[in-house]
Structures are given as structure tokens and as C-alpha cells.
Short mmCIF file of C-alpha atoms and ligand atoms in Angstrom, two decimals:
data_model
loop_
_atom_site.label_atom_id
_atom_site.label_comp_id
_atom_site.label_asym_id
_atom_site.label_seq_id
_atom_site.Cartn_x
_atom_site.Cartn_y
_atom_site.Cartn_z
CA LEU A 1483 -47.39 -42.21 -29.71
CA LYS A 1484 -44.62 -44.73 -29.93
CA GLU A 1485 -42.81 -43.14 -32.89
CA LYS A 1486 -42.95 -39.73 -31.23
CA GLY A 1487 -41.78 -41.24 -27.94
CA LEU A 1488 -38.82 -42.93 -29.56
CA GLU A 1489 -37.99 -39.88 -31.60
CA ASN A 1490 -37.84 -37.74 -28.40
CA ILE A 1491 -35.86 -40.24 -26.56
CA SER A 1492 -33.22 -40.47 -29.31
CA LYS A 1493 -32.89 -36.61 -29.18
CA ALA A 1494 -32.53 -36.37 -25.54
CA ASP A 1495 -28.94 -35.66 -24.41
CA ASN A 1496 -29.21 -35.41 -20.71
CA LEU A 1497 -30.64 -37.36 -17.76
CA ASP A 1498 -33.29 -34.74 -16.79
CA THR A 1499 -34.85 -34.90 -20.23
CA ILE A 1500 -34.88 -38.69 -20.16
CA ASN A 1501 -36.69 -38.47 -16.80
CA GLN A 1502 -39.30 -36.12 -18.13
CA ILE A 1503 -39.97 -38.29 -21.05
CA ARG A 1504 -40.21 -41.33 -18.82
CA VAL A 1505 -42.79 -39.52 -16.59
CA SER A 1506 -44.77 -38.14 -19.53
CA LEU A 1507 -45.12 -41.44 -21.35
CA LEU A 1508 -45.10 -44.01 -18.67
CA GLY A 1509 -46.09 -42.08 -15.59
CA LYS A 1510 -49.28 -42.34 -13.63
CA LYS A 1511 -50.88 -39.64 -15.71
CA GLY A 1512 -49.27 -40.82 -18.86
CA PRO A 1513 -51.19 -42.11 -22.07
CA ILE A 1514 -50.35 -45.67 -21.46
CA THR A 1515 -51.38 -45.80 -17.94
CA GLU A 1516 -54.59 -44.16 -19.16
CA VAL A 1517 -55.29 -46.88 -21.79
CA LEU A 1518 -54.61 -49.67 -19.33
CA ARG A 1519 -56.96 -47.83 -16.82
CA GLY A 1520 -59.68 -47.63 -19.55
CA MET A 1521 -59.54 -51.33 -20.13
CA LYS A 1522 -62.53 -51.95 -17.90
CA ASP A 1523 -64.79 -50.04 -20.34
CA LEU A 1524 -63.88 -52.16 -23.24
CA GLU A 1525 -65.53 -55.26 -24.60
CA PRO A 1526 -64.12 -58.31 -22.81
CA GLN A 1527 -62.82 -59.79 -26.10
CA GLU A 1528 -61.14 -56.51 -27.00
CA ARG A 1529 -59.21 -56.41 -23.69
CA PRO A 1530 -56.44 -58.91 -24.30
CA LYS A 1531 -55.52 -57.22 -27.63
CA VAL A 1532 -55.47 -53.76 -26.41
CA GLY A 1533 -53.68 -54.88 -23.24
CA GLN A 1534 -50.95 -56.75 -25.15
CA PHE A 1535 -50.56 -53.81 -27.46
CA ALA A 1536 -50.23 -51.26 -24.70
CA ASN A 1537 -47.91 -53.57 -22.85
CA GLU A 1538 -45.72 -53.93 -25.81
CA ILE A 1539 -45.33 -50.26 -26.32
CA ARG A 1540 -44.70 -49.77 -22.57
CA ASP A 1541 -41.97 -52.43 -22.59
CA GLU A 1542 -40.31 -51.11 -25.57
CA LEU A 1543 -40.35 -47.57 -24.46
CA THR A 1544 -38.95 -48.55 -21.11
CA LYS A 1545 -36.20 -50.51 -22.77
CA VAL A 1546 -35.26 -47.77 -25.12
CA LEU A 1547 -35.26 -45.31 -22.15
CA ALA A 1548 -33.03 -47.37 -20.11
CA GLU A 1549 -30.67 -47.81 -23.06
CA LYS A 1550 -30.59 -44.15 -23.55
CA LYS A 1551 -29.86 -43.47 -20.01
CA GLU A 1552 -26.98 -45.73 -19.90
CA GLU A 1553 -25.64 -44.18 -23.02
CA ILE A 1554 -25.82 -40.66 -21.47
CA GLU A 1555 -24.22 -41.81 -18.25
CA LEU A 1556 -21.36 -43.34 -20.22
CA ILE A 1557 -20.80 -40.18 -22.14
CA LYS A 1558 -20.92 -38.14 -18.82
CA MET A 1559 -18.47 -40.43 -17.25
CA ALA A 1560 -16.09 -40.27 -20.23
CA LYS A 1561 -16.11 -36.57 -20.24
CA LYS A 1562 -15.37 -36.47 -16.54
CA LEU A 1563 -12.53 -38.85 -16.91
CA GLU A 1564 -11.09 -36.73 -19.76
CA LYS A 1565 -11.26 -33.57 -17.64
CA GLU A 1566 -9.68 -35.15 -14.58
CA THR A 1567 -6.74 -36.88 -16.58
CA ILE A 1568 -3.47 -36.69 -14.55
CA ASP A 1569 -0.36 -36.92 -16.51
CA VAL A 1570 1.76 -38.72 -14.03
CA THR A 1571 4.91 -38.08 -16.07
CA LEU A 1572 4.78 -34.34 -15.52
CA PRO A 1573 7.49 -33.00 -13.29
CA GLY A 1574 6.32 -32.05 -9.89
CA LYS A 1575 5.92 -28.30 -8.79
CA LYS A 1576 8.77 -27.26 -6.62
CA VAL A 1577 7.62 -26.51 -3.01
CA GLN A 1578 9.15 -23.35 -1.61
CA GLN A 1579 10.74 -24.44 1.59
CA GLY A 1580 11.15 -22.10 4.51
CA GLN A 1581 14.05 -21.97 6.86
CA SER A 1582 14.99 -20.59 10.30
CA HIS A 1583 15.34 -16.90 10.54
CA ILE A 1584 19.16 -15.86 10.54
CA ILE A 1585 18.80 -14.52 14.12
CA THR A 1586 17.32 -17.87 15.15
CA GLN A 1587 20.17 -19.60 13.39
CA VAL A 1588 22.76 -17.61 15.45
CA ILE A 1589 20.85 -18.39 18.76
CA ASP A 1590 20.71 -22.13 17.90
CA GLU A 1591 24.43 -22.14 17.19
CA ILE A 1592 25.26 -20.56 20.48
CA GLU A 1593 22.70 -22.75 22.36
CA LYS A 1594 24.35 -25.73 20.94
CA LEU A 1595 27.81 -24.56 22.16
CA PHE A 1596 26.58 -24.05 25.62
CA ILE A 1597 24.45 -27.21 25.92
CA GLY A 1598 27.58 -29.06 25.03
CA MET A 1599 29.27 -27.41 28.00
CA GLY A 1600 26.47 -28.51 30.37
CA TYR A 1601 24.44 -25.24 30.58
CA GLN A 1602 20.73 -25.26 30.94
CA VAL A 1603 18.63 -23.21 28.45
CA VAL A 1604 16.07 -21.13 30.40
CA ASP A 1605 13.15 -19.13 29.23
CA GLY A 1606 11.76 -15.92 30.83
CA PRO A 1607 8.79 -13.67 30.33
CA GLU A 1608 9.06 -10.79 27.83
CA VAL A 1609 6.55 -8.85 29.84
CA GLU A 1610 8.46 -8.44 33.20
CA GLU A 1611 8.07 -7.08 36.57
CA ASP A 1612 10.07 -4.03 37.44
CA HIS A 1613 11.26 -6.10 40.46
CA TYR A 1614 13.21 -8.62 38.33
CA ASN A 1615 14.00 -6.41 35.40
CA PHE A 1616 15.65 -3.75 37.69
CA GLU A 1617 15.37 -4.08 41.47
CA MET A 1618 16.82 -7.60 41.85
CA LEU A 1619 19.70 -6.48 39.57
CA ASN A 1620 20.65 -3.86 41.94
CA LEU A 1621 18.83 -1.05 40.11
CA PRO A 1622 16.44 0.37 42.75
CA LYS A 1623 13.85 2.79 41.68
CA ASP A 1624 15.38 6.29 40.84
CA HIS A 1625 18.71 4.63 40.10
CA PRO A 1626 20.27 6.82 37.34
CA ALA A 1627 21.42 3.73 35.33
CA ARG A 1628 17.75 3.01 34.55
CA ASP A 1629 17.92 6.03 32.14
CA MET A 1630 20.06 3.81 29.76
CA GLN A 1631 17.34 1.20 29.47
CA ASP A 1632 14.13 3.17 29.10
CA THR A 1633 11.38 0.86 27.91
CA PHE A 1634 7.73 0.49 27.27
CA TYR A 1635 5.62 0.24 30.44
CA ILE A 1636 2.44 -1.82 30.70
CA THR A 1637 1.78 -0.48 34.28
CA ASP A 1638 4.05 1.06 36.98
CA ASN A 1639 5.38 -2.31 37.86
CA LEU A 1640 5.13 -4.10 34.57
CA LEU A 1641 7.26 -3.51 31.55
CA MET A 1642 8.62 -4.99 28.38
CA ARG A 1643 11.98 -6.39 29.62
CA THR A 1644 15.00 -4.24 28.63
CA GLN A 1645 17.45 -7.27 28.95
CA THR A 1646 17.51 -10.88 29.52
CA SER A 1647 19.14 -10.37 32.97
CA PRO A 1648 15.96 -10.75 34.89
CA VAL A 1649 16.03 -14.37 33.91
CA GLN A 1650 19.40 -14.62 35.91
CA ALA A 1651 17.68 -13.32 38.95
CA ARG A 1652 14.65 -15.64 38.58
CA THR A 1653 16.87 -18.69 38.12
CA MET A 1654 19.35 -17.88 40.91
CA GLU A 1655 16.37 -17.45 43.24
CA ILE A 1656 15.03 -21.07 42.67
CA HIS A 1657 18.33 -22.85 42.11
CA ASP A 1658 19.26 -25.47 44.73
CA PHE A 1659 23.04 -25.17 45.17
CA THR A 1660 23.10 -28.41 47.02
CA GLN A 1661 22.47 -30.08 43.61
CA GLY A 1662 25.48 -28.46 42.01
CA PRO A 1663 26.61 -25.22 40.41
CA LEU A 1664 24.35 -22.91 38.35
CA LYS A 1665 25.15 -22.73 34.61
CA MET A 1666 22.55 -21.32 32.37
CA ILE A 1667 21.84 -19.21 29.21
CA SER A 1668 18.75 -17.57 28.27
CA PRO A 1669 18.02 -16.25 24.75
CA GLY A 1670 15.09 -14.11 24.03
CA LYS A 1671 13.65 -10.84 22.82
CA VAL A 1672 14.20 -7.51 24.64
CA TYR A 1673 12.73 -3.96 24.19
CA ARG A 1674 14.24 -0.47 24.49
CA ARG A 1675 12.83 2.94 23.95
CA ASP A 1676 15.28 3.57 21.27
CA THR A 1677 14.73 5.31 17.82
CA ASP A 1678 15.32 2.67 15.10
CA ASP A 1679 18.38 3.25 12.92
CA ALA A 1680 20.97 1.16 11.32
CA THR A 1681 22.40 -0.04 14.66
CA HIS A 1682 19.43 0.52 17.01
CA SER A 1683 16.02 -1.30 17.04
CA HIS A 1684 13.35 -0.90 19.66
CA GLN A 1685 13.19 -4.74 19.83
CA PHE A 1686 16.23 -6.98 19.45
CA HIS A 1687 17.69 -10.10 20.97
CA GLN A 1688 19.92 -11.03 23.76
CA ILE A 1689 21.37 -14.18 25.22
CA GLU A 1690 22.09 -14.05 28.86
CA GLY A 1691 24.74 -16.29 30.29
CA LEU A 1692 25.34 -16.94 34.10
CA VAL A 1693 27.63 -19.27 35.98
CA ILE A 1694 27.51 -19.51 39.78
CA ASP A 1695 29.79 -21.83 41.60
CA LYS A 1696 32.73 -21.84 44.07
CA ASN A 1697 35.95 -20.29 42.89
CA ILE A 1698 34.82 -18.72 39.68
CA THR A 1699 37.23 -15.96 38.39
CA MET A 1700 37.36 -13.39 35.67
CA ALA A 1701 39.65 -15.75 33.84
CA ASP A 1702 36.66 -18.19 33.41
CA LEU A 1703 34.59 -15.42 32.01
CA LYS A 1704 37.27 -14.47 29.48
CA GLY A 1705 37.77 -18.05 28.41
CA THR A 1706 34.10 -18.50 27.94
CA LEU A 1707 33.71 -15.41 25.93
CA GLN A 1708 36.70 -16.25 23.76
CA LEU A 1709 35.20 -19.55 22.95
CA ILE A 1710 31.98 -17.93 21.91
CA ALA A 1711 33.62 -15.54 19.63
CA GLN A 1712 35.81 -18.25 18.00
CA THR A 1713 32.98 -20.64 17.60
CA ILE A 1714 30.77 -18.11 15.85
CA PHE A 1715 33.33 -16.06 13.92
CA GLY A 1716 36.29 -18.38 13.45
CA GLU A 1717 39.49 -19.42 15.21
CA ASP A 1718 41.32 -16.14 14.20
CA ARG A 1719 39.04 -13.73 16.12
CA GLU A 1720 40.28 -11.76 18.98
CA ILE A 1721 38.25 -10.26 21.76
CA ARG A 1722 39.22 -7.21 23.92
CA MET A 1723 37.60 -6.34 27.17
CA ARG A 1724 37.05 -2.76 28.17
CA PRO A 1725 36.27 -1.67 31.77
CA SER A 1726 32.67 -0.72 31.97
CA TYR A 1727 29.75 -0.29 34.31
CA PHE A 1728 26.68 -2.48 34.99
CA PRO A 1729 24.82 -2.16 38.31
CA PHE A 1730 24.58 -5.96 38.55
CA THR A 1731 28.25 -6.79 37.93
CA GLU A 1732 31.58 -5.58 39.67
CA PRO A 1733 33.84 -5.47 37.94
CA SER A 1734 32.11 -4.94 34.64
CA ALA A 1735 33.36 -5.10 31.06
CA GLU A 1736 32.21 -4.48 27.51
CA ILE A 1737 33.67 -6.93 25.06
CA ASP A 1738 34.58 -6.23 21.41
CA VAL A 1739 35.21 -8.73 18.67
CA SER A 1740 37.72 -7.92 16.04
CA CYS A 1741 36.22 -7.05 12.64
CA PHE A 1742 38.06 -9.52 10.51
CA LYS A 1743 36.07 -8.83 7.22
CA CYS A 1744 37.31 -5.29 7.40
CA ASN A 1745 41.02 -6.24 7.32
CA GLY A 1746 41.60 -4.39 10.59
CA GLN A 1747 40.85 -1.11 8.89
CA GLY A 1748 37.18 -1.05 9.82
CA CYS A 1749 33.95 -0.94 7.98
CA SER A 1750 30.49 0.41 8.52
CA VAL A 1751 29.52 -2.54 10.90
CA CYS A 1752 32.54 -1.73 13.01
CA LYS A 1753 32.20 2.03 12.53
CA ASN A 1754 35.63 1.90 10.94
CA THR A 1755 37.47 1.04 14.29
CA GLY A 1756 38.21 -2.61 13.47
CA TRP A 1757 36.18 -3.62 16.60
CA ILE A 1758 32.52 -4.09 17.21
CA GLU A 1759 31.03 -4.28 20.63
CA VAL A 1760 28.89 -7.56 21.05
CA LEU A 1761 28.86 -8.25 24.70
CA GLY A 1762 28.30 -6.91 28.16
CA ALA A 1763 29.81 -8.96 31.12
CA GLY A 1764 31.25 -9.02 34.57
CA MET A 1765 31.35 -10.76 37.83
CA VAL A 1766 27.94 -10.87 39.55
CA HIS A 1767 27.55 -8.09 42.10
CA PRO A 1768 27.30 -9.37 45.82
CA ASN A 1769 24.17 -7.44 46.24
CA VAL A 1770 22.56 -9.44 43.32
CA LEU A 1771 23.65 -12.70 44.92
CA LYS A 1772 22.37 -11.76 48.22
CA MET A 1773 19.05 -10.58 47.01
CA ALA A 1774 18.61 -13.90 45.23
CA GLY A 1775 19.37 -15.73 48.50
CA VAL A 1776 22.86 -16.92 47.43
CA ASP A 1777 25.46 -17.30 50.08
CA THR A 1778 28.27 -15.00 48.97
CA GLU A 1779 30.71 -16.45 51.44
CA VAL A 1780 30.71 -19.55 49.39
CA TYR A 1781 29.54 -18.74 45.92
CA GLY A 1782 30.26 -16.19 43.17
CA GLY A 1783 30.13 -16.21 39.48
CA PHE A 1784 30.07 -14.27 36.12
CA ALA A 1785 27.36 -13.19 33.83
CA PHE A 1786 27.32 -11.98 30.23
CA GLY A 1787 24.59 -10.56 27.96
CA LEU A 1788 25.36 -10.98 24.14
CA GLY A 1789 23.46 -9.53 21.14
CA PRO A 1790 22.65 -12.17 18.43
CA ASP A 1791 21.66 -9.35 16.17
CA ARG A 1792 25.07 -7.74 16.41
CA PHE A 1793 26.71 -11.20 16.05
CA ALA A 1794 24.64 -11.85 12.83
CA MET A 1795 25.54 -8.36 11.40
CA LEU A 1796 29.25 -8.97 12.06
CA LYS A 1797 29.22 -12.61 10.90
CA TYR A 1798 27.50 -11.94 7.58
CA GLY A 1799 28.48 -8.26 6.96
CA VAL A 1800 24.93 -6.88 7.32
CA ASP A 1801 25.09 -3.14 7.86
CA ASP A 1802 21.61 -2.34 8.93
CA ILE A 1803 19.86 -4.09 11.83
CA ARG A 1804 16.57 -3.25 10.40
CA GLN A 1805 17.07 -5.79 7.70
CA PHE A 1806 16.40 -8.57 10.24
CA TYR A 1807 12.95 -7.28 10.95
CA LEU A 1808 11.57 -6.43 7.49
CA ASN A 1809 10.72 -9.98 6.64
CA ASP A 1810 11.96 -9.69 3.09
CA VAL A 1811 12.53 -13.15 2.01
CA ARG A 1812 15.09 -12.01 -0.76
CA PHE A 1813 17.28 -10.93 2.20
CA LEU A 1814 16.38 -13.80 4.55
CA ASN A 1815 16.90 -16.55 1.89
CA GLN A 1816 20.60 -15.46 1.54
CA PHE A 1817 21.35 -17.26 4.90
CA SER A 1818 20.93 -21.05 4.48
CA VAL A 1819 20.69 -23.34 7.46
CA LYS A 1820 23.85 -25.27 8.16
CA GLY A 1821 24.05 -28.85 9.54
N1 LIG B 419 22.11 -6.87 30.63
C1 LIG B 419 23.15 -6.01 30.15
C2 LIG B 419 22.65 -5.07 28.99
O1 LIG B 419 21.63 -5.35 28.47
C3 LIG B 419 24.22 -6.92 29.52
C4 LIG B 419 24.93 -7.60 30.67
C5 LIG B 419 24.47 -8.90 31.05
C6 LIG B 419 26.00 -7.13 31.32
C7 LIG B 419 25.06 -9.55 32.02
C8 LIG B 419 26.61 -7.78 32.28
C9 LIG B 419 26.17 -9.01 32.68
O2 LIG B 419 23.20 -4.23 28.66
#
């Protein structure tokens, strides 16, 4: 029994087997327990001998089992350590780092410029009421100019905003002029029912600007727009203002920036004219001021709406607006964050 037991133990190579052997040899139903249990039937003088012998075998087997168990555990641990070895001298894996989208970068740059001039940055809803997107901007229902800004309607009175101008109306309405002039910009997404092509997208960006104070003139507007163009594109850029029409400004202008990269001869971004339109602007229409509860005897101001997508196209020579929305990192990674 002992020999067989020792042989089995030495062959065992895992903890389960060891356990099985222990139960079968030393367990309650094992042979040794049985011998010890049968002692009562032996002659009294035989008992110590048999008992001692059985105990010896039991102790030895117990000892060998424990030793074997320890050995197996050590091997197991060694294997585990080997598998989990870490070579701390290996060079690390390079983590791919993300960056702001190019449009976000342009918006950030313009925000920084205006925050520096004391403007506040205001957010507005993308799902907008007809009331703010059109009516408060002097575009009553059935106004023909609504045609230029067809959009996606949620209900009769709720739509995806076509411009950031509703944020003007919302801000004017709540501004307390006794606390000082209103100077704000509002960047965000806008929507139009346009067919996507190289220069049109059904969703794009605008940054609205609005200043309401005493004695604001068109010269203030022009100076501000010039500053934007030069900050974003460089000192040598020119702007030109063309008379235009917006229902919420009077007079109104469209503003082009010179296409410097094209050497004045034009390129596809500038449709070969040497200029690209990047802004709509004008002096805020008295109707708009009145509707927002502003005293037109005292206050007036200018407003502008610029397109960061156009800005980015012109600045980086991107000739298709759709590139910005394809989320192709090979394209996006070309524009690294500055500062
Ligand atoms: N909201 C106008 C547009 O989307 C742009 C604009 C803004 C024009 C502010 C004048 C003043 O076309």
C-alpha cells in the first residue's frame, strides 16, 4: 500500500491528482482509516503494533503528499511568472493622439480674437423656433427671402436653424443695456436644404457677431471684419464689401476676402475670380431692434455671419467642403493644432 501510494504520488503532476490520492489513501473511506477503525477487533497486545505501523504509514504518506503539493505549486508559479514576464526595457507603443477638427480650430481661433476684444460667446439651439430663426429677424411668414433659406422642418413652428442669427435675437431680447453695450459672437452648426456639392453642404457652420451700442457705424463693422480677415489669413489680405440684401440688416453687405494663394488670378476655391465670399453683414435693421425691445432712438449696431467652413477652405486650400465631413483621418491629420 505504501509503495503503491508513494509511486502514485511521485507520478502526480497536478493538484487535483494529489487531492484524489490523498482522499483515496487517507480519507474516511481509505484503507488506513479502515485499519485503524478495525483495531477494536484485534487482540489487545496486537493493537499498539498495528496502530504504530498504520500511523507511520499515514504520517509518511501525509508528509510526501505535502512535499509533492508544494513542488507542484512551485512549478505552477514558475510557469506563471515566465508567462507574465514584462521586459521593461522594450520601447513603449506609440499612442495615436487625436486633435481638434480643423473647423473647430478655426472657430477657436476666431473665438480667441473676439474674447480678447471683450465679446461674450453665446450658444443657441440648433432646433430653433420659426419665431427666432425668421420672424424676429424681420422675415415674417410668406416673406420671399425665406426661399433662400429652405430648411428641415420638425413641425410648422420648429425647424433646424438656417443661420446663427436667431441667437442675436435671443440675446438682444434678454440683454440689460443699463449694464453696458452688447458684444457677442455665437458659433454653431446650421442647416439648409441644399444639395451637397464642392461648395454646398446641407449642414455647415456659422459664427454670428453682434454689437449694439450708442454711435456704432459701418466703419466699426468694416474695421472688425478687416481684423478677422487679417488675423485668420494674414496681414496682407484685403476685404471688399459688396452691397447686398438681408432682411435683418440695412444696409447689408457681402464681404469677400482676397484669394492670396491664387496670386490674384483665381483658383477653384475662389472660382477663378481672385475673391471668395466669406461673410454676410450689415447694420441691424430697426425692426429687429424694436422687436427685441431695444430703444432705437439710443442704440444701433452691426451684425455679421461668417462661415468657418469657407474660412478653412480658403486658408488651407481645400477645394471641397465635403472633405470636412467625411471623417477621413488622413485628411484631418494634415491640420495640426497650433499653440
Ligand atoms: N445670417 C446670414 C446668412 O446666413 C448672414 C448674416 C448675419 C448677414 C448677420 C447679416 C448679418 O446668410
